[in-house]
CSV table of C-alpha atoms and ligand atoms in Angstrom, one decimal:
chain,number,residue,atom,x,y,z
A,1,MET,CA,92.2,-63.9,49.0
A,2,ILE,CA,89.4,-63.2,46.5
A,3,ASP,CA,89.8,-65.0,43.2
A,4,LEU,CA,89.3,-62.1,41.0
A,5,ALA,CA,89.9,-64.0,37.8
A,6,GLN,CA,87.1,-66.2,38.6
A,7,LEU,CA,84.8,-63.3,39.4
A,8,LYS,CA,85.8,-61.9,36.0
A,9,ASP,CA,84.8,-65.0,34.4
A,10,GLN,CA,81.5,-65.1,36.1
A,11,ILE,CA,80.8,-61.6,35.0
A,12,THR,CA,81.5,-62.7,31.3
A,13,ASN,CA,79.3,-65.6,31.6
A,14,LYS,CA,76.6,-63.8,33.1
A,15,LEU,CA,76.6,-60.9,30.7
A,16,SER,CA,76.7,-63.2,27.8
A,17,GLY,CA,73.5,-64.9,29.2
A,18,ILE,CA,71.3,-61.7,29.3
A,19,THR,CA,68.5,-61.6,26.8
A,20,SER,CA,66.2,-59.2,28.4
A,21,LEU,CA,65.7,-56.3,30.7
A,22,ILE,CA,64.6,-58.8,33.4
A,23,ASP,CA,67.9,-60.8,33.0
A,24,LEU,CA,69.8,-57.6,33.3
A,25,GLU,CA,68.2,-56.5,36.5
A,26,GLU,CA,68.8,-60.1,37.9
A,27,THR,CA,72.5,-60.0,37.0
A,28,LYS,CA,72.7,-56.4,38.6
A,29,SER,CA,71.5,-57.9,42.0
A,30,TYR,CA,73.7,-61.0,41.4
A,31,PHE,CA,76.8,-58.9,41.5
A,32,LEU,CA,75.9,-55.6,43.1
A,33,GLY,CA,73.0,-56.3,45.4
A,34,LYS,CA,73.2,-56.5,49.1
A,35,LYS,CA,74.4,-60.0,49.1
A,36,GLY,CA,75.8,-59.7,45.6
A,37,LEU,CA,79.3,-61.2,44.8
A,38,ILE,CA,81.0,-57.9,44.3
A,39,THR,CA,79.3,-56.5,47.4
A,40,VAL,CA,80.3,-59.4,49.5
A,41,ALA,CA,84.0,-59.2,48.1
A,42,PHE,CA,84.3,-55.6,49.2
A,43,LYS,CA,83.1,-56.7,52.7
A,44,ASN,CA,85.7,-59.5,52.5
A,45,LEU,CA,88.6,-57.1,51.8
A,46,GLY,CA,88.9,-56.6,55.7
A,47,SER,CA,90.2,-60.1,56.0
A,48,VAL,CA,92.8,-59.7,53.1
A,49,GLU,CA,96.3,-59.3,54.1
A,50,ALA,CA,97.1,-55.6,54.3
A,51,SER,CA,99.8,-55.6,51.6
A,52,GLU,CA,97.5,-57.0,49.0
A,53,ARG,CA,94.3,-55.1,50.3
A,54,LYS,CA,94.9,-52.0,48.4
A,55,LEU,CA,95.7,-53.7,45.0
A,56,GLN,CA,92.7,-56.1,45.6
A,57,ALA,CA,90.5,-53.0,46.4
A,58,SER,CA,91.4,-51.2,43.2
A,59,GLU,CA,91.2,-54.1,41.2
A,60,LEU,CA,87.7,-54.8,42.5
A,61,ASN,CA,86.8,-51.2,41.8
A,62,ILE,CA,87.8,-51.4,38.4
A,63,ILE,CA,85.9,-54.5,37.9
A,64,LYS,CA,82.9,-53.0,39.5
A,65,ASN,CA,82.9,-49.9,37.5
A,66,ASP,CA,83.5,-51.9,34.3
A,67,LEU,CA,80.6,-54.1,35.1
A,68,ILE,CA,78.3,-51.1,35.9
A,69,ASP,CA,79.2,-49.6,32.6
A,70,ARG,CA,78.5,-52.7,30.7
A,71,LEU,CA,75.2,-53.1,32.5
A,72,ASN,CA,74.3,-49.5,31.6
A,73,ASN,CA,75.2,-50.0,27.9
A,74,LEU,CA,73.1,-53.2,27.9
A,75,GLN,CA,70.2,-51.2,29.7
A,76,ASN,CA,70.3,-48.6,27.1
A,77,GLU,CA,70.4,-51.1,24.4
A,78,TYR,CA,67.3,-52.9,25.6
A,79,GLU,CA,65.3,-49.9,26.4
A,80,THR,CA,65.9,-48.7,22.9
A,81,LYS,CA,64.8,-51.9,21.4
A,82,GLN,CA,61.8,-51.9,23.6
A,83,ILE,CA,61.0,-48.3,22.4
A,84,ASN,CA,61.5,-49.3,18.8
A,85,SER,CA,59.2,-52.3,19.2
A,86,ASN,CA,56.6,-50.2,20.8
A,87,LEU,CA,56.8,-47.6,18.2
A,88,ASN,CA,56.3,-50.2,15.5
A,89,SER,CA,53.4,-51.8,17.0
A,90,GLU,CA,51.7,-48.7,18.4
A,91,LYS,CA,52.3,-46.6,15.4
A,92,LEU,CA,50.2,-43.5,15.2
A,93,ASP,CA,49.2,-42.6,11.7
A,94,ILE,CA,48.6,-38.9,11.9
A,95,THR,CA,47.6,-39.1,8.2
A,96,LEU,CA,44.4,-41.1,8.9
A,97,PRO,CA,41.2,-38.9,8.8
A,98,SER,CA,39.9,-38.3,12.4
A,99,LYS,CA,36.7,-40.2,13.3
A,100,LYS,CA,33.6,-38.2,12.7
A,101,ILE,CA,31.9,-36.8,15.7
A,102,ILE,CA,28.2,-37.1,15.3
A,103,LYS,CA,26.3,-34.6,17.2
A,104,GLY,CA,22.6,-35.2,17.8
A,105,LYS,CA,20.2,-32.6,16.7
A,106,ILE,CA,17.0,-31.4,18.5
A,107,HIS,CA,13.7,-32.2,16.9
A,108,PRO,CA,11.7,-29.3,15.5
A,109,VAL,CA,8.8,-30.3,17.8
A,110,SER,CA,11.1,-30.2,20.9
A,111,GLN,CA,12.4,-26.8,19.6
A,112,VAL,CA,9.1,-25.3,19.2
A,113,ILE,CA,7.9,-26.6,22.6
A,114,ASP,CA,11.1,-24.8,24.1
A,115,GLU,CA,10.2,-21.6,22.2
A,116,LEU,CA,6.5,-21.7,23.4
A,117,THR,CA,7.5,-22.4,26.9
A,118,SER,CA,9.9,-19.6,27.1
A,119,ILE,CA,7.4,-17.2,25.3
A,120,PHE,CA,4.5,-18.0,27.6
A,121,SER,CA,6.8,-18.1,30.8
A,122,GLU,CA,7.4,-14.5,30.2
A,123,ILE,CA,3.8,-13.6,30.8
A,124,GLY,CA,3.3,-15.7,33.8
A,125,PHE,CA,2.2,-19.2,32.5
A,126,SER,CA,3.7,-22.4,33.9
A,127,VAL,CA,3.8,-25.8,32.3
A,128,ALA,CA,1.5,-28.6,33.4
A,129,GLU,CA,1.2,-32.0,32.0
A,130,GLY,CA,-1.2,-35.0,31.9
A,131,PRO,CA,-1.1,-38.6,30.8
A,132,ASP,CA,-1.5,-39.7,27.2
A,133,ILE,CA,-4.1,-42.2,28.2
A,134,GLU,CA,-7.2,-40.6,29.6
A,135,ASN,CA,-10.5,-41.5,30.8
A,136,GLU,CA,-13.6,-40.6,28.7
A,137,TYR,CA,-14.8,-38.2,31.6
A,138,ASN,CA,-11.9,-35.9,31.4
A,139,ASN,CA,-11.5,-36.0,27.7
A,140,PHE,CA,-15.2,-35.5,26.9
A,141,THR,CA,-17.8,-35.3,29.6
A,142,ALA,CA,-16.2,-32.7,32.0
A,143,LEU,CA,-15.6,-30.7,28.9
A,144,ASN,CA,-19.2,-30.5,28.3
A,145,THR,CA,-19.0,-32.5,25.0
A,146,PRO,CA,-22.4,-34.2,24.5
A,147,GLU,CA,-22.9,-38.0,24.1
A,148,HIS,CA,-23.6,-37.5,20.4
A,149,HIS,CA,-20.7,-35.3,19.6
A,150,PRO,CA,-18.7,-36.6,16.4
A,151,ALA,CA,-15.4,-36.5,18.2
A,152,ARG,CA,-16.6,-39.4,20.4
A,153,ASP,CA,-16.9,-41.6,17.3
A,154,MET,CA,-14.7,-44.6,17.0
A,155,HIS,CA,-13.7,-43.2,13.6
A,156,ASP,CA,-12.1,-40.2,15.4
A,157,THR,CA,-10.9,-41.5,18.6
A,158,PHE,CA,-8.7,-44.4,19.7
A,159,TYR,CA,-10.5,-46.1,22.5
A,160,LEU,CA,-8.6,-48.6,24.6
A,161,ASP,CA,-11.5,-50.8,25.8
A,162,LYS,CA,-14.9,-51.8,24.4
A,163,ASN,CA,-17.0,-49.8,26.9
A,164,LYS,CA,-15.2,-46.4,25.5
A,165,LYS,CA,-14.2,-45.5,29.1
A,166,THR,CA,-10.4,-45.2,28.4
A,167,LEU,CA,-8.7,-43.7,25.2
A,168,LEU,CA,-5.9,-41.9,23.9
A,169,ARG,CA,-6.6,-38.3,24.6
A,170,THR,CA,-7.8,-36.5,21.4
A,171,HIS,CA,-6.7,-33.0,22.7
A,172,THR,CA,-4.7,-31.6,25.7
A,173,SER,CA,-7.8,-30.0,27.0
A,174,PRO,CA,-8.4,-32.9,29.6
A,175,VAL,CA,-5.4,-31.2,31.5
A,176,GLN,CA,-7.7,-28.3,32.0
A,177,ILE,CA,-9.9,-30.5,34.0
A,178,ARG,CA,-7.1,-32.2,35.9
A,179,THR,CA,-5.6,-28.8,36.9
A,180,MET,CA,-8.7,-27.2,37.9
A,181,LEU,CA,-9.7,-30.1,40.0
A,182,LYS,CA,-6.5,-30.0,41.8
A,183,ASN,CA,-5.8,-26.1,42.1
A,184,LYS,CA,-7.8,-23.1,43.0
A,185,PRO,CA,-7.8,-20.0,40.6
A,186,PRO,CA,-5.8,-18.1,39.7
A,187,ILE,CA,-4.8,-20.9,37.5
A,188,LYS,CA,-2.3,-19.9,34.5
A,189,ILE,CA,-0.9,-22.9,32.6
A,190,ILE,CA,0.2,-24.1,29.3
A,191,VAL,CA,0.3,-27.9,28.5
A,192,PRO,CA,2.3,-29.1,25.6
A,193,GLY,CA,1.8,-32.8,24.9
A,194,ARG,CA,1.0,-35.7,22.5
A,195,THR,CA,-2.6,-36.1,21.4
A,196,TYR,CA,-4.1,-38.8,19.1
A,197,ARG,CA,-6.9,-39.0,16.4
A,198,CYS,CA,-7.6,-41.5,13.7
A,199,ASP,CA,-6.4,-39.6,10.9
A,200,SER,CA,-3.6,-39.9,8.4
A,201,ASP,CA,-2.5,-37.8,5.4
A,202,MET,CA,0.0,-35.0,4.4
A,203,THR,CA,-1.1,-32.7,7.2
A,204,HIS,CA,-2.5,-35.3,9.6
A,205,THR,CA,-0.7,-38.1,11.6
A,206,PRO,CA,-2.4,-40.3,14.2
A,207,MET,CA,-0.3,-38.8,16.8
A,208,PHE,CA,0.4,-35.1,17.0
A,209,HIS,CA,1.2,-32.5,19.4
A,210,GLN,CA,-0.8,-29.6,21.1
A,211,LEU,CA,-0.3,-26.8,23.4
A,212,GLU,CA,-3.2,-26.0,25.7
A,213,GLY,CA,-3.4,-22.6,27.4
A,214,LEU,CA,-5.7,-22.0,30.4
A,215,TYR,CA,-6.1,-18.9,32.4
A,216,VAL,CA,-8.8,-18.7,35.2
A,217,ASP,CA,-9.1,-15.7,37.3
A,218,LYS,CA,-11.5,-13.0,38.4
A,219,ASN,CA,-12.4,-10.6,35.6
A,220,ILE,CA,-10.9,-12.3,32.6
A,221,ASN,CA,-12.5,-11.5,29.2
A,222,MET,CA,-12.1,-11.9,25.5
A,223,GLY,CA,-9.9,-9.0,25.4
A,224,ASP,CA,-7.3,-10.5,27.7
A,225,LEU,CA,-7.5,-13.7,25.6
A,226,LYS,CA,-6.9,-11.6,22.2
A,227,GLY,CA,-4.0,-9.7,23.9
A,228,CYS,CA,-2.4,-13.0,24.9
A,229,LEU,CA,-2.7,-14.5,21.5
A,230,GLU,CA,-1.5,-11.7,19.7
A,231,TYR,CA,1.7,-11.4,22.0
A,232,PHE,CA,2.2,-15.2,21.4
A,233,LEU,CA,1.9,-15.2,17.7
A,234,LYS,CA,3.8,-12.0,17.1
A,235,ASN,CA,6.7,-13.4,19.1
A,236,PHE,CA,6.6,-16.9,18.0
A,237,PHE,CA,6.8,-15.8,14.4
A,238,GLU,CA,9.0,-13.0,15.2
A,239,ASP,CA,7.2,-10.6,13.2
A,240,ASN,CA,5.6,-7.4,14.9
A,241,LYS,CA,3.4,-6.7,11.8
A,242,LEU,CA,1.8,-10.0,11.9
A,243,LYS,CA,-2.1,-9.8,11.6
A,244,MET,CA,-4.4,-12.0,13.3
A,245,ARG,CA,-8.1,-12.2,13.5
A,246,LEU,CA,-10.7,-14.1,15.6
A,247,ARG,CA,-13.3,-16.0,13.7
A,248,PRO,CA,-16.6,-17.1,15.7
A,249,SER,CA,-16.7,-21.1,15.9
A,250,HIS,CA,-17.8,-23.6,18.3
A,251,PHE,CA,-16.2,-25.8,20.8
A,252,PRO,CA,-18.5,-27.5,23.6
A,253,PHE,CA,-16.2,-26.4,26.4
A,254,THR,CA,-15.9,-22.7,25.5
A,255,GLU,CA,-18.6,-19.9,25.2
A,256,PRO,CA,-18.0,-17.9,23.2
A,257,SER,CA,-15.6,-19.9,21.0
A,258,ALA,CA,-13.4,-18.5,18.2
A,259,GLU,CA,-10.9,-19.9,15.7
A,260,VAL,CA,-7.8,-17.7,15.0
A,261,ASP,CA,-6.4,-17.0,11.7
A,262,ILE,CA,-3.0,-15.4,10.8
A,263,SER,CA,-2.1,-13.5,7.7
A,264,TYR,CA,0.2,-15.0,5.1
A,265,LYS,CA,1.4,-15.0,1.4
A,266,ILE,CA,2.8,-17.3,-1.0
A,267,GLU,CA,6.4,-16.5,-2.1
A,268,ASN,CA,8.4,-19.0,-4.4
A,269,GLU,CA,5.7,-21.5,-3.7
A,270,LYS,CA,6.3,-21.2,0.0
A,271,ILE,CA,4.1,-19.9,2.9
A,272,VAL,CA,5.4,-16.8,4.4
A,273,VAL,CA,3.5,-16.1,7.6
A,274,GLY,CA,3.2,-12.5,8.8
A,275,GLU,CA,2.5,-10.3,5.8
A,276,GLY,CA,0.0,-10.8,2.9
A,277,ASP,CA,-3.6,-10.8,2.6
A,278,LYS,CA,-4.5,-14.4,3.1
A,279,TRP,CA,-5.6,-16.1,6.1
A,280,LEU,CA,-4.6,-19.1,7.8
A,281,GLU,CA,-6.3,-20.9,10.6
A,282,VAL,CA,-4.0,-21.6,13.5
A,283,LEU,CA,-5.8,-22.2,16.7
A,284,GLY,CA,-9.1,-22.8,18.7
A,285,CYS,CA,-9.9,-20.8,21.7
A,286,GLY,CA,-12.7,-19.4,23.8
A,287,MET,CA,-13.9,-18.3,27.2
A,288,VAL,CA,-14.1,-21.6,29.5
A,289,HIS,CA,-17.9,-22.7,29.4
A,290,PRO,CA,-19.6,-22.2,32.7
A,291,ASN,CA,-20.6,-26.0,32.7
A,292,VAL,CA,-16.9,-26.9,32.7
A,293,LEU,CA,-16.2,-24.6,35.6
A,294,LYS,CA,-19.2,-26.2,37.4
A,295,ASN,CA,-17.8,-29.7,36.6
A,296,VAL,CA,-14.7,-28.7,38.5
A,297,LYS,CA,-16.4,-26.8,41.3
A,298,ILE,CA,-15.2,-23.3,40.4
A,299,ASP,CA,-17.9,-20.7,40.8
A,300,SER,CA,-18.5,-19.2,37.6
A,301,SER,CA,-20.2,-16.2,38.9
A,302,LYS,CA,-16.8,-15.3,40.6
A,303,PHE,CA,-14.3,-16.6,38.2
A,304,GLN,CA,-13.9,-16.7,34.4
A,305,GLY,CA,-11.2,-18.1,32.2
A,306,TYR,CA,-10.0,-18.3,28.7
A,307,ALA,CA,-8.5,-21.3,27.0
A,308,PHE,CA,-6.8,-22.1,23.6
A,309,GLY,CA,-5.4,-25.1,21.9
A,310,VAL,CA,-2.7,-24.9,19.1
A,311,GLY,CA,-1.0,-27.6,17.0
A,312,ILE,CA,2.6,-27.6,17.7
A,313,ASP,CA,3.6,-29.5,14.6
A,314,ARG,CA,1.8,-27.0,12.4
A,315,LEU,CA,3.4,-24.2,14.1
A,316,ALA,CA,6.8,-25.9,13.3
A,317,MET,CA,5.8,-26.6,9.6
A,318,LEU,CA,4.8,-22.8,9.2
A,319,LYS,CA,7.8,-21.2,11.1
A,320,TYR,CA,10.5,-23.6,9.7
A,321,GLY,CA,9.1,-24.3,6.0
A,322,ILE,CA,8.6,-28.0,6.5
A,323,THR,CA,5.9,-29.2,4.1
A,324,ASP,CA,5.1,-32.9,5.0
A,325,LEU,CA,3.9,-33.6,8.6
A,326,ARG,CA,4.4,-37.3,8.5
A,327,SER,CA,8.2,-36.9,8.1
A,328,PHE,CA,8.3,-35.4,11.5
A,329,PHE,CA,7.8,-38.8,13.1
A,330,GLU,CA,9.6,-41.2,10.6
A,331,GLY,CA,12.8,-41.0,12.7
A,332,ASP,CA,14.9,-40.4,9.6
A,333,ILE,CA,18.3,-39.3,10.9
A,334,ARG,CA,19.0,-37.3,7.4
A,335,TRP,CA,15.8,-35.4,7.9
A,336,LEU,CA,16.6,-34.6,11.5
A,337,ASP,CA,20.1,-33.4,10.5
A,338,HIS,CA,18.5,-31.2,7.8
A,339,TYR,CA,15.6,-29.7,10.0
A,340,GLY,CA,16.9,-30.3,13.4
A,341,PHE,CA,18.6,-27.6,15.8
A,342,ASP,CA,21.9,-27.5,17.5
A,343,SER,CA,21.5,-27.8,21.2
A,344,ASN,CA,23.2,-24.5,21.7
A,345,ASP,CA,20.7,-22.6,19.6
A,346,VAL,CA,19.0,-19.8,21.5
A,347,PRO,CA,15.3,-21.1,21.9
A,348,THR,CA,13.9,-17.9,20.4
A,349,ASN,CA,14.8,-14.2,19.7
A,350,TYR,CA,11.3,-12.8,20.6
A,351,ARG,CA,13.2,-10.5,23.2
A,352,GLY,CA,14.3,-8.5,20.1
A,353,LEU,CA,10.8,-7.6,19.3
A,354,SER,CA,9.3,-4.2,20.6
A,355,LYS,CA,6.3,-5.0,22.5
B,401,LIG,N1,-9.3,-28.8,22.1
B,401,LIG,C1,-9.5,-28.0,20.9
B,401,LIG,C2,-9.2,-28.8,19.7
B,401,LIG,O1,-8.4,-30.1,19.9
B,401,LIG,C3,-8.8,-26.8,20.9
B,401,LIG,C4,-9.3,-25.9,22.0
B,401,LIG,C5,-8.7,-25.8,23.1
B,401,LIG,C6,-10.3,-24.9,21.6
B,401,LIG,C7,-9.2,-24.9,24.1
B,401,LIG,C8,-10.8,-24.2,22.6
B,401,LIG,C9,-10.3,-24.0,23.9
B,401,LIG,O2,-9.5,-28.7,18.6
């Protein structure tokens, strides 16, 4: 005989002691698990007298179903409670403004380097690089710069030792030497990079950027140089009508040497490059001096070359209307936000120009 009244009492007791989902699970297995009281009671029915068995079985079933119902109700109750308390503690306030996503900008110098690289790669130049810390030989001597040249002066150059043997390169031209020592012509490179001079005002900073160009091959002449520069300047300033002129000049490492001016006008107190009857100097250039070729063991009776050097920061100022060079390197995020470029900006639209 199973004491059903006692079982019912136990159930009532257990149920009243439940305070959590864990208690509930425990109660469930206490009665209905493999060795649970009700499960065992069902098993024991076999030993109950046949006349009683049916009645007991149906009573047991009623008790079991009643227990399952009550457990299910309790479970729902606890789950709802749990959800409500989660909702309270993890409340999402959709009226809160979202966090601002700050997207970085590309610095005008990086942008202009990208544009220049893309323009020159169209006509077969590849990019070369050299170190910011140079030796005196590559920066001056190999470039045919005499001992007494003013550029060698302490007032112009940052030397890193007393003997003036190492320095911060004053131009990107030493990369001409490095490249020609390592490679045989034809050589066709551009060299973007940082350069350093003791200078600081609105249009000069101790560190600035240059782009060097060098093309050494057979039968290279001033006409090739002029054609290359015209292509570059028209595409960079996106103006097919841009006028340029070569003005005789002097650099120790080129012969003949020239400076290049481009046409501009002032409109609303701003420089507009391309049209106009004023001239603005933008770069230095010339035919690689035979002494330079000799220094890198290239036979100047067989090979000639042209070279040019242009200030990248100045190009950026002119193209994008930035007036103070010093602001380029102050690292002011508001400045960068204003003058910087989005990463998905197309480097240049020079392809749109008729050639
Ligand atoms: N290196 C020169 C400068 O810094 C520019 C230049 C480069 C001139 C190559 C001629 C040829 O002023």
